[in-house]
CSV table of C-alpha atoms and ligand atoms in Angstrom, one decimal:
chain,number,residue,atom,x,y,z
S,3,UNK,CA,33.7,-37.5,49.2
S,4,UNK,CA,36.8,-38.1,50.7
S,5,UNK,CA,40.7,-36.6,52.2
S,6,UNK,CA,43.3,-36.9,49.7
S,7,UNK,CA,46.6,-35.7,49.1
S,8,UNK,CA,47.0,-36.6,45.9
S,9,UNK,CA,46.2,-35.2,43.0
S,10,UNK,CA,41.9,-34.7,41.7
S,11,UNK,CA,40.8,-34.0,38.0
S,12,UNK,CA,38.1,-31.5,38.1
S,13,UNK,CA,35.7,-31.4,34.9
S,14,UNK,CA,32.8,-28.2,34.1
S,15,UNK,CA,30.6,-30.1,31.5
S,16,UNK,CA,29.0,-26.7,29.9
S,17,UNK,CA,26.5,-26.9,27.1
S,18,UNK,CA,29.0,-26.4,24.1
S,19,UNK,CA,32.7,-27.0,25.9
S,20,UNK,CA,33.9,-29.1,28.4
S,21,UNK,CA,36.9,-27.8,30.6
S,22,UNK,CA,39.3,-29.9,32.4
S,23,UNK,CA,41.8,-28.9,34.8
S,24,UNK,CA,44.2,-31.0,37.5
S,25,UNK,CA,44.4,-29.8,41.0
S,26,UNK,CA,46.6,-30.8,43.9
S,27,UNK,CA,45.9,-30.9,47.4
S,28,UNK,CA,45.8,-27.4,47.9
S,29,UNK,CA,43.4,-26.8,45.5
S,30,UNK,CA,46.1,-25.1,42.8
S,31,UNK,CA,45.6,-26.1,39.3
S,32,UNK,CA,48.6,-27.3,37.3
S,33,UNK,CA,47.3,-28.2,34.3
S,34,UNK,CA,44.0,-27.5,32.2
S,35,UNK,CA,42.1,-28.2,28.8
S,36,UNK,CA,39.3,-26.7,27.6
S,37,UNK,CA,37.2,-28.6,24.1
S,38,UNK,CA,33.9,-27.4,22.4
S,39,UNK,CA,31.6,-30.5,21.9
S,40,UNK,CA,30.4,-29.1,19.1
S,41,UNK,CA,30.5,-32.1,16.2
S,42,UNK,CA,29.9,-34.9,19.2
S,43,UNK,CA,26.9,-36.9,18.5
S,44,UNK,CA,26.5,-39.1,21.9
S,45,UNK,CA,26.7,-39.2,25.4
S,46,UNK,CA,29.5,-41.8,25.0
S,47,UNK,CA,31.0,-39.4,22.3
S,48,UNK,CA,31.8,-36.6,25.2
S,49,UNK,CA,32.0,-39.0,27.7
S,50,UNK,CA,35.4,-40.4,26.0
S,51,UNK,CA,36.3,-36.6,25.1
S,52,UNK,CA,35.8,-36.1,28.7
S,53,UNK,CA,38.1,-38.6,29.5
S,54,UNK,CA,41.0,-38.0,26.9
S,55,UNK,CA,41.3,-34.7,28.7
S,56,UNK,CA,41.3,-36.8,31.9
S,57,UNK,CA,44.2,-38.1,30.3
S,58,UNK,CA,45.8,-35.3,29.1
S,59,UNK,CA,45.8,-32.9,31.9
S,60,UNK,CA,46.7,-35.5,34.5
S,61,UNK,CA,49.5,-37.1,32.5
S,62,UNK,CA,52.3,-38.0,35.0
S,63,UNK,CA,50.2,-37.6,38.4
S,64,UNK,CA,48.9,-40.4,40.0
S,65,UNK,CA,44.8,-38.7,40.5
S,66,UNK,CA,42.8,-40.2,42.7
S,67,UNK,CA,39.6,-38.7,42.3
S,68,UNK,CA,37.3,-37.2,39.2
S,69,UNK,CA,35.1,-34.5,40.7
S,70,UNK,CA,32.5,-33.7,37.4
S,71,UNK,CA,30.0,-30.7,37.5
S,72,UNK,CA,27.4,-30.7,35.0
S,73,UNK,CA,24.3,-29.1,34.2
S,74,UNK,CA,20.8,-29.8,34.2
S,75,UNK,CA,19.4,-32.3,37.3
S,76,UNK,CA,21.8,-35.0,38.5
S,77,UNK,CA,21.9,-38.0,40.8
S,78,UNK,CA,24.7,-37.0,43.1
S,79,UNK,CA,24.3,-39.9,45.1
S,80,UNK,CA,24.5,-42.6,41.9
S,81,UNK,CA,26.4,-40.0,39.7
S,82,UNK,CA,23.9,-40.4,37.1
S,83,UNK,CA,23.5,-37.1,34.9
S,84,UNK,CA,19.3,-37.1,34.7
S,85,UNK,CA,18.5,-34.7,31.5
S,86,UNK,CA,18.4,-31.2,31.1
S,87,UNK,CA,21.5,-30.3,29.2
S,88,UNK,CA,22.6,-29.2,25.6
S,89,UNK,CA,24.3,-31.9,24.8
S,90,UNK,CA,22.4,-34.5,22.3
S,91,UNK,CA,21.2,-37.6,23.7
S,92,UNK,CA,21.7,-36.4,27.4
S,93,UNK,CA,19.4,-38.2,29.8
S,94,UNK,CA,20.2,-40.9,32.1
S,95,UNK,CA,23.9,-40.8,31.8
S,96,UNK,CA,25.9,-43.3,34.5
S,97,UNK,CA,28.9,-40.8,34.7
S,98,UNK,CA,30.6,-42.0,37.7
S,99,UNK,CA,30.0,-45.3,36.5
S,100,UNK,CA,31.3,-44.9,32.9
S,101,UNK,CA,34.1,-42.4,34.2
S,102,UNK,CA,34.9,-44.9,37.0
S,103,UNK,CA,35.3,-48.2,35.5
S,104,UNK,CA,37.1,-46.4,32.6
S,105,UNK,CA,39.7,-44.7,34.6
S,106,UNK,CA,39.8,-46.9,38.0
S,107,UNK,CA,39.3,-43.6,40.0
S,108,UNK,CA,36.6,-42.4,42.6
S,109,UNK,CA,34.0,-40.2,40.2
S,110,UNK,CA,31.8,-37.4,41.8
S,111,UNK,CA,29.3,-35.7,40.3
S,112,UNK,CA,27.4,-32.8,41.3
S,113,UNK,CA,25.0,-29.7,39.2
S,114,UNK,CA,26.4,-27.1,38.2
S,115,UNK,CA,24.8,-24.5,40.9
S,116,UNK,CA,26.0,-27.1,43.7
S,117,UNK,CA,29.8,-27.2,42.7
S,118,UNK,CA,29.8,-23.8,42.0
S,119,UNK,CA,28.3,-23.6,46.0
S,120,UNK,CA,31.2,-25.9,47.2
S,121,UNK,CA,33.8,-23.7,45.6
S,122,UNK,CA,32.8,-20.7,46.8
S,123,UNK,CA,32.6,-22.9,50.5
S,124,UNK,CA,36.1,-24.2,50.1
S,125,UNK,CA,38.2,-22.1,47.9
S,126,UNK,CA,36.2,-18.7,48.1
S,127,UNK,CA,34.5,-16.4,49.3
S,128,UNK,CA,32.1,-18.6,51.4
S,129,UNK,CA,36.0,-20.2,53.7
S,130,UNK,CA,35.3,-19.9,57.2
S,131,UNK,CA,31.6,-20.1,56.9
S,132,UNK,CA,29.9,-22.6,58.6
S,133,UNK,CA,26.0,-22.3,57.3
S,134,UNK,CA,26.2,-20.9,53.3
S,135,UNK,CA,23.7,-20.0,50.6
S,136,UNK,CA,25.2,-19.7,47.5
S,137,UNK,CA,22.9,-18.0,44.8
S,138,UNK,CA,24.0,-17.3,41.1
S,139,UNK,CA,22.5,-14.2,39.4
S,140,UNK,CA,22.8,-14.8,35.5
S,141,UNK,CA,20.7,-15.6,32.7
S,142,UNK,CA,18.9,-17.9,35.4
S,143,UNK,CA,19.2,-18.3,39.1
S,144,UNK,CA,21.0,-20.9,40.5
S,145,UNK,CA,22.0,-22.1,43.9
S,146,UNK,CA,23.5,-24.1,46.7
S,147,UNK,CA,23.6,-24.7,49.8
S,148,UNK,CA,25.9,-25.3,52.4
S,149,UNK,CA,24.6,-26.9,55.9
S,150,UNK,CA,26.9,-27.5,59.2
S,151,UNK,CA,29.8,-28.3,56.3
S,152,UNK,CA,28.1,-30.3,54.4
S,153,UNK,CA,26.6,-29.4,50.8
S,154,UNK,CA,22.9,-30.3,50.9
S,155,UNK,CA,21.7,-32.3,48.2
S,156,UNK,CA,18.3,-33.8,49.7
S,157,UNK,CA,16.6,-37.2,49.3
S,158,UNK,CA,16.9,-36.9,45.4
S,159,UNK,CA,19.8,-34.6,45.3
S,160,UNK,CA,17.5,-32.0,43.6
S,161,UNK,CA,17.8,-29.7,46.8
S,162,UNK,CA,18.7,-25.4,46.2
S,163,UNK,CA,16.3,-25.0,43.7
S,164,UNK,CA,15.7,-21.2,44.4
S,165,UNK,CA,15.7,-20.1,41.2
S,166,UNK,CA,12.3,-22.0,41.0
S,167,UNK,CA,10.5,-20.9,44.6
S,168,UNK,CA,7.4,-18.8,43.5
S,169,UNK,CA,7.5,-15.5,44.2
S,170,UNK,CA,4.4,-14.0,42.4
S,171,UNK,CA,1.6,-17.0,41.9
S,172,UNK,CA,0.1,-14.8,39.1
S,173,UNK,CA,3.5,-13.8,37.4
S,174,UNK,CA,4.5,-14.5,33.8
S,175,UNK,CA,4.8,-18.3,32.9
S,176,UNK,CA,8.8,-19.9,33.5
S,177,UNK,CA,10.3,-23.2,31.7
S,178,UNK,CA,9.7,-24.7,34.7
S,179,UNK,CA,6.0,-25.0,34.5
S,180,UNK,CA,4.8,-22.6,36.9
S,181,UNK,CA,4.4,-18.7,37.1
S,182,UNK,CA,6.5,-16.0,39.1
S,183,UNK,CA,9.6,-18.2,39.9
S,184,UNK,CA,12.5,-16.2,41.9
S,185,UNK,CA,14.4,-16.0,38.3
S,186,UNK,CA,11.5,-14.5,36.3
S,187,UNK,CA,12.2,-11.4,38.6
S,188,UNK,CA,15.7,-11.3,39.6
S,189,UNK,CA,17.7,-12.7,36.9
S,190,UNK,CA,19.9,-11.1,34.5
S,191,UNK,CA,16.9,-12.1,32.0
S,192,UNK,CA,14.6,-10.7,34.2
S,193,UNK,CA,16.7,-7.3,34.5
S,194,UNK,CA,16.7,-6.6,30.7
S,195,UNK,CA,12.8,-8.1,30.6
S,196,UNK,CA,12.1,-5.2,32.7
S,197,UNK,CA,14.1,-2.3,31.1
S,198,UNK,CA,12.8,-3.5,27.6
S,199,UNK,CA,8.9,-3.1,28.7
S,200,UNK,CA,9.4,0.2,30.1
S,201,UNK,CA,11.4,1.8,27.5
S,202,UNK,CA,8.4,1.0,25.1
S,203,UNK,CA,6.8,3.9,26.7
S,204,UNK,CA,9.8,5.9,28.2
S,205,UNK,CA,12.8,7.3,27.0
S,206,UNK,CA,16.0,6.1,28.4
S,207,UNK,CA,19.9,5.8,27.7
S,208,UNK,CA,19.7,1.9,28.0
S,209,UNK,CA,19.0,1.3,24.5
S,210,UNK,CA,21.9,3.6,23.4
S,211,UNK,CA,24.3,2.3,25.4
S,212,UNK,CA,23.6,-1.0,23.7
S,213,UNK,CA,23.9,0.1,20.7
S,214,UNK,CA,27.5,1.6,21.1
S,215,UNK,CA,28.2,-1.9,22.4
S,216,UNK,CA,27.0,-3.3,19.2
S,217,UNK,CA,25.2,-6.2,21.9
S,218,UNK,CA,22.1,-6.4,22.3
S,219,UNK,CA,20.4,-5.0,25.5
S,220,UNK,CA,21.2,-6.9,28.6
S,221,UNK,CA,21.3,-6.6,32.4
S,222,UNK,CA,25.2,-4.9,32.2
S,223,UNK,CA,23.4,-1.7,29.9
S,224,UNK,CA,21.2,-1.2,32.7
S,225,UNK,CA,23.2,-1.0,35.2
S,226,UNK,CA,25.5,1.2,33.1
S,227,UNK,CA,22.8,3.7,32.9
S,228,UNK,CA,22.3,3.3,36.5
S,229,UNK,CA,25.5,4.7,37.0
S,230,UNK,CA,24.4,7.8,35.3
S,231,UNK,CA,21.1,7.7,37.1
S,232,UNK,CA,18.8,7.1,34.4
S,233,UNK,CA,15.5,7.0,35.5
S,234,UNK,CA,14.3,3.7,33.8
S,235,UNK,CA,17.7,2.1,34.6
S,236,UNK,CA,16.6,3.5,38.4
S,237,UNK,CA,13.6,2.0,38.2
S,238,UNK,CA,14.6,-1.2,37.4
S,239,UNK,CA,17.5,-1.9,39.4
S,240,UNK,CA,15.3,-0.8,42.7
S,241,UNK,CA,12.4,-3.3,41.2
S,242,UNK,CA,15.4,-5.8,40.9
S,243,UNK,CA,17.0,-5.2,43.8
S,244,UNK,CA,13.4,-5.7,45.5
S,245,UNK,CA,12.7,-9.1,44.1
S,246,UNK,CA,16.3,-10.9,44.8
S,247,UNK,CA,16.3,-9.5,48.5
S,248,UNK,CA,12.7,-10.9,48.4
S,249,UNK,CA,14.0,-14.2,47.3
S,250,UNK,CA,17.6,-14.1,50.0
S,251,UNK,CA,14.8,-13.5,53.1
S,252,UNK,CA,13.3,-16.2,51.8
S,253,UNK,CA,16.2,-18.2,52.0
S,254,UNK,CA,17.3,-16.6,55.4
S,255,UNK,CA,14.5,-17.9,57.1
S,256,UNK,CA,14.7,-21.6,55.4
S,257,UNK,CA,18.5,-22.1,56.3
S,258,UNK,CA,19.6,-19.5,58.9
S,259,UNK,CA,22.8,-19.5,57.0
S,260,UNK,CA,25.5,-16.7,58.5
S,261,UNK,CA,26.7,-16.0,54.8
S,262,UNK,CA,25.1,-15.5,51.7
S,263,UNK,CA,27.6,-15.7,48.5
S,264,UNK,CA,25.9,-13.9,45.4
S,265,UNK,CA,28.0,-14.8,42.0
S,266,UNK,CA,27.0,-14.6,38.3
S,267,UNK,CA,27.3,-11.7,36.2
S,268,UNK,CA,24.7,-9.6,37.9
S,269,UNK,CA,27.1,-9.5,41.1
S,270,UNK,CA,29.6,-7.6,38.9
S,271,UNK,CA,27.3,-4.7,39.6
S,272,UNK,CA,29.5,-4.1,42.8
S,273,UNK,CA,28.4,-1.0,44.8
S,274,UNK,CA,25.5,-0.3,42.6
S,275,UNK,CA,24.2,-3.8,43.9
S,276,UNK,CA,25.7,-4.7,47.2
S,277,UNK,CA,24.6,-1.7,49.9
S,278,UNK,CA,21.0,-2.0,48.8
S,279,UNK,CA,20.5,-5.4,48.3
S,280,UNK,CA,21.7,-5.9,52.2
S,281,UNK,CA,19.6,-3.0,53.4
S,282,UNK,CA,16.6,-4.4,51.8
S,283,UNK,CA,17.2,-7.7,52.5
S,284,UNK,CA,17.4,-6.5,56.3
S,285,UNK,CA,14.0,-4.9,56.1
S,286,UNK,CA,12.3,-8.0,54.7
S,287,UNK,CA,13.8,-10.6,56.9
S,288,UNK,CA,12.2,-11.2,60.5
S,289,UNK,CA,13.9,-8.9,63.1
S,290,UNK,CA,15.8,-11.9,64.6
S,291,UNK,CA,17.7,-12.3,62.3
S,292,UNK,CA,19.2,-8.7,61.5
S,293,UNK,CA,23.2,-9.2,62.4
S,294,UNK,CA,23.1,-12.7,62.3
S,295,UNK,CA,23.9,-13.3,58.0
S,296,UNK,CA,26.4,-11.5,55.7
S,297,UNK,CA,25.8,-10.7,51.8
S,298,UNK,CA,29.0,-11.2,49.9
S,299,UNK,CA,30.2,-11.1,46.2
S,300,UNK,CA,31.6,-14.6,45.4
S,301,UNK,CA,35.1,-14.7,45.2
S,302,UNK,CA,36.0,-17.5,42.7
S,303,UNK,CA,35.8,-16.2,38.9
S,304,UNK,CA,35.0,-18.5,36.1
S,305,UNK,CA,36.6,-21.5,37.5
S,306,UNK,CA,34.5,-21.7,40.0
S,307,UNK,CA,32.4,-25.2,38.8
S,308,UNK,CA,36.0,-26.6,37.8
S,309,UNK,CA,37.4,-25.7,41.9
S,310,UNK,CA,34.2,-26.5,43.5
S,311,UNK,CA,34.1,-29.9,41.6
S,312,UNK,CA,37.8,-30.9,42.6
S,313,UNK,CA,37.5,-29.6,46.0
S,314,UNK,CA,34.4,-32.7,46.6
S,315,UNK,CA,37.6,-34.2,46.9
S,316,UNK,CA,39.3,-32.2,49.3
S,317,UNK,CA,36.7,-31.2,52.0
V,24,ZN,ZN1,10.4,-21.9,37.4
């Protein structure tokens, strides 16, 4: 990671698209691209995609850097994509050294969770902190953290793993292996898990709501019941809201960070969310620590891996 002033491709490999966008020193995009993968066979297959849209979107600028966020559990330090994503024959892929030697530019490569972290760090709503914990609220739980300036990646660069820290030892079963992760409980998954179990016994508005939405039910319908104070929405936004403050105090204690930045779709609850998950959080953390941490919605939108993995260029 380096200073530039020049210009940095960032790339968001996703599970069915890859999006490309050029930055310049101030972190403002000029130009982007956006592919499905769908049809590609190999690694090498979207790995050349990857870098015609290199191409493409930097045509004309001198780029100095390729900052890549991808999913799934990655080698930061050797930029070697490990396994773990959609994309066919995805396991041990040398991006920074295929990227690199094709393009002659400095590669970085970082998760998904951790350039989404950095983002919010540089460009968003985590600027001017010194000590962040980003965590992500969607179908999963993500995370990343952000340590005297420096985005923590550990000794295998596996570090900010929340999603995976066991809450309940005797909770339902995760893909992880284990039972009661964090993201069995406070994921967007875990909200409509919860609303779907009780409304086998109990009337509620959720499943109507749905249904006028032609979806099918998910976290959003809950909270839009919650709005009109149904009592199984109720229910399980407060047993939500429990389990993720849970999970932040955990995190509290482990990094003492001054700002927590909450993003997925789950933050998009707003007010409904944001009063009670700090007042709870405040209860469960140890009394030193009340006043000392802020809980904030994240303040980048969905270009937030494509910013966070450009700005590993511009810290
Ligand atoms: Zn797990």
């Amino acid at each position: 990671m380096q200073n530039t002033d020049r210009y940095v491709v960032g790339i968001d490999l996703g599970g069915t698209k890859i999006a490309a966008a050029l930055f310049n020193a101030d972190g403002e995009i000029l130009n982007r691209e956006r592919m499905e993968t769908a049809g590609l066979c190999t690694a090498k297959e979207v790995v050349q995609r990857m870098e015609d849209m290199i191409h493409s979107v930097s045509k004309g600028y001198p780029i100095s850097g390729v900052g890549l966020a991808s999913p799934g559990m990655v080698n930061s330090r050797d930029g070697i994509v490990l396994q773990g994503t959609n994309l066919p024959e995805w396991s041990n892929v040398p991006l920074k050294q295929w990227v690199g030697e094709a393009l002659g530019v400095d590669v970085e490569v970082v998760n998904d969770a951790n350039a989404a972290a950095w983002g919010e760090y540089i460009r968003g709503a985590g600027a001017g902190s010194g000590n962040m914990v980003y965590v992500t609220f969607s179908t999963g739980i993500g995370a990343g953290i952000v340590l005297d300036g420096k985005l923590l990646l550990g000794a295998n660069s596996f570090a900010g793993e929340l999603g995976h820290n066991i809450v309940e030892p005797d909770g339902p079963a995760c893909i992880c292996g284990n039972n009661g992760c964090w993201e069995m409980y406070a994921s967007g998954t875990a909200i409509r898990e919860a609303a779907l179990e009780l409304m086998e016994s109990r009337p509620s508005m959720i499943r109507e709501l749905a249904e006028a939405s032609g979806e099918a039910v998910s976290a959003r319908h809950v909270f839009e019941a919650h709005k009109q104070a149904d009592p199984v929405a109720i229910q399980v936004v407060d047993r939500t809201v429990h389990y993720m403050a849970l999970g932040l105090a955990n995190a509290i204690h482990t990094f003492n960070p001054d700002r927590i930045v909450i993003g997925g779709g789950v933050s998009k609850a707003g007010d409904q969310l944001f009063p009670a998950l700090r007042a709870e959080t405040d209860k469960l953390v140890m009394k030193a620590y009340r006043g000392t941490y802020e809980i904030v919605p994240a303040g980048l939108r969905d270009d937030v891996g494509l910013i966070g993995a450009a700005a590993l260029f511009h810290a």
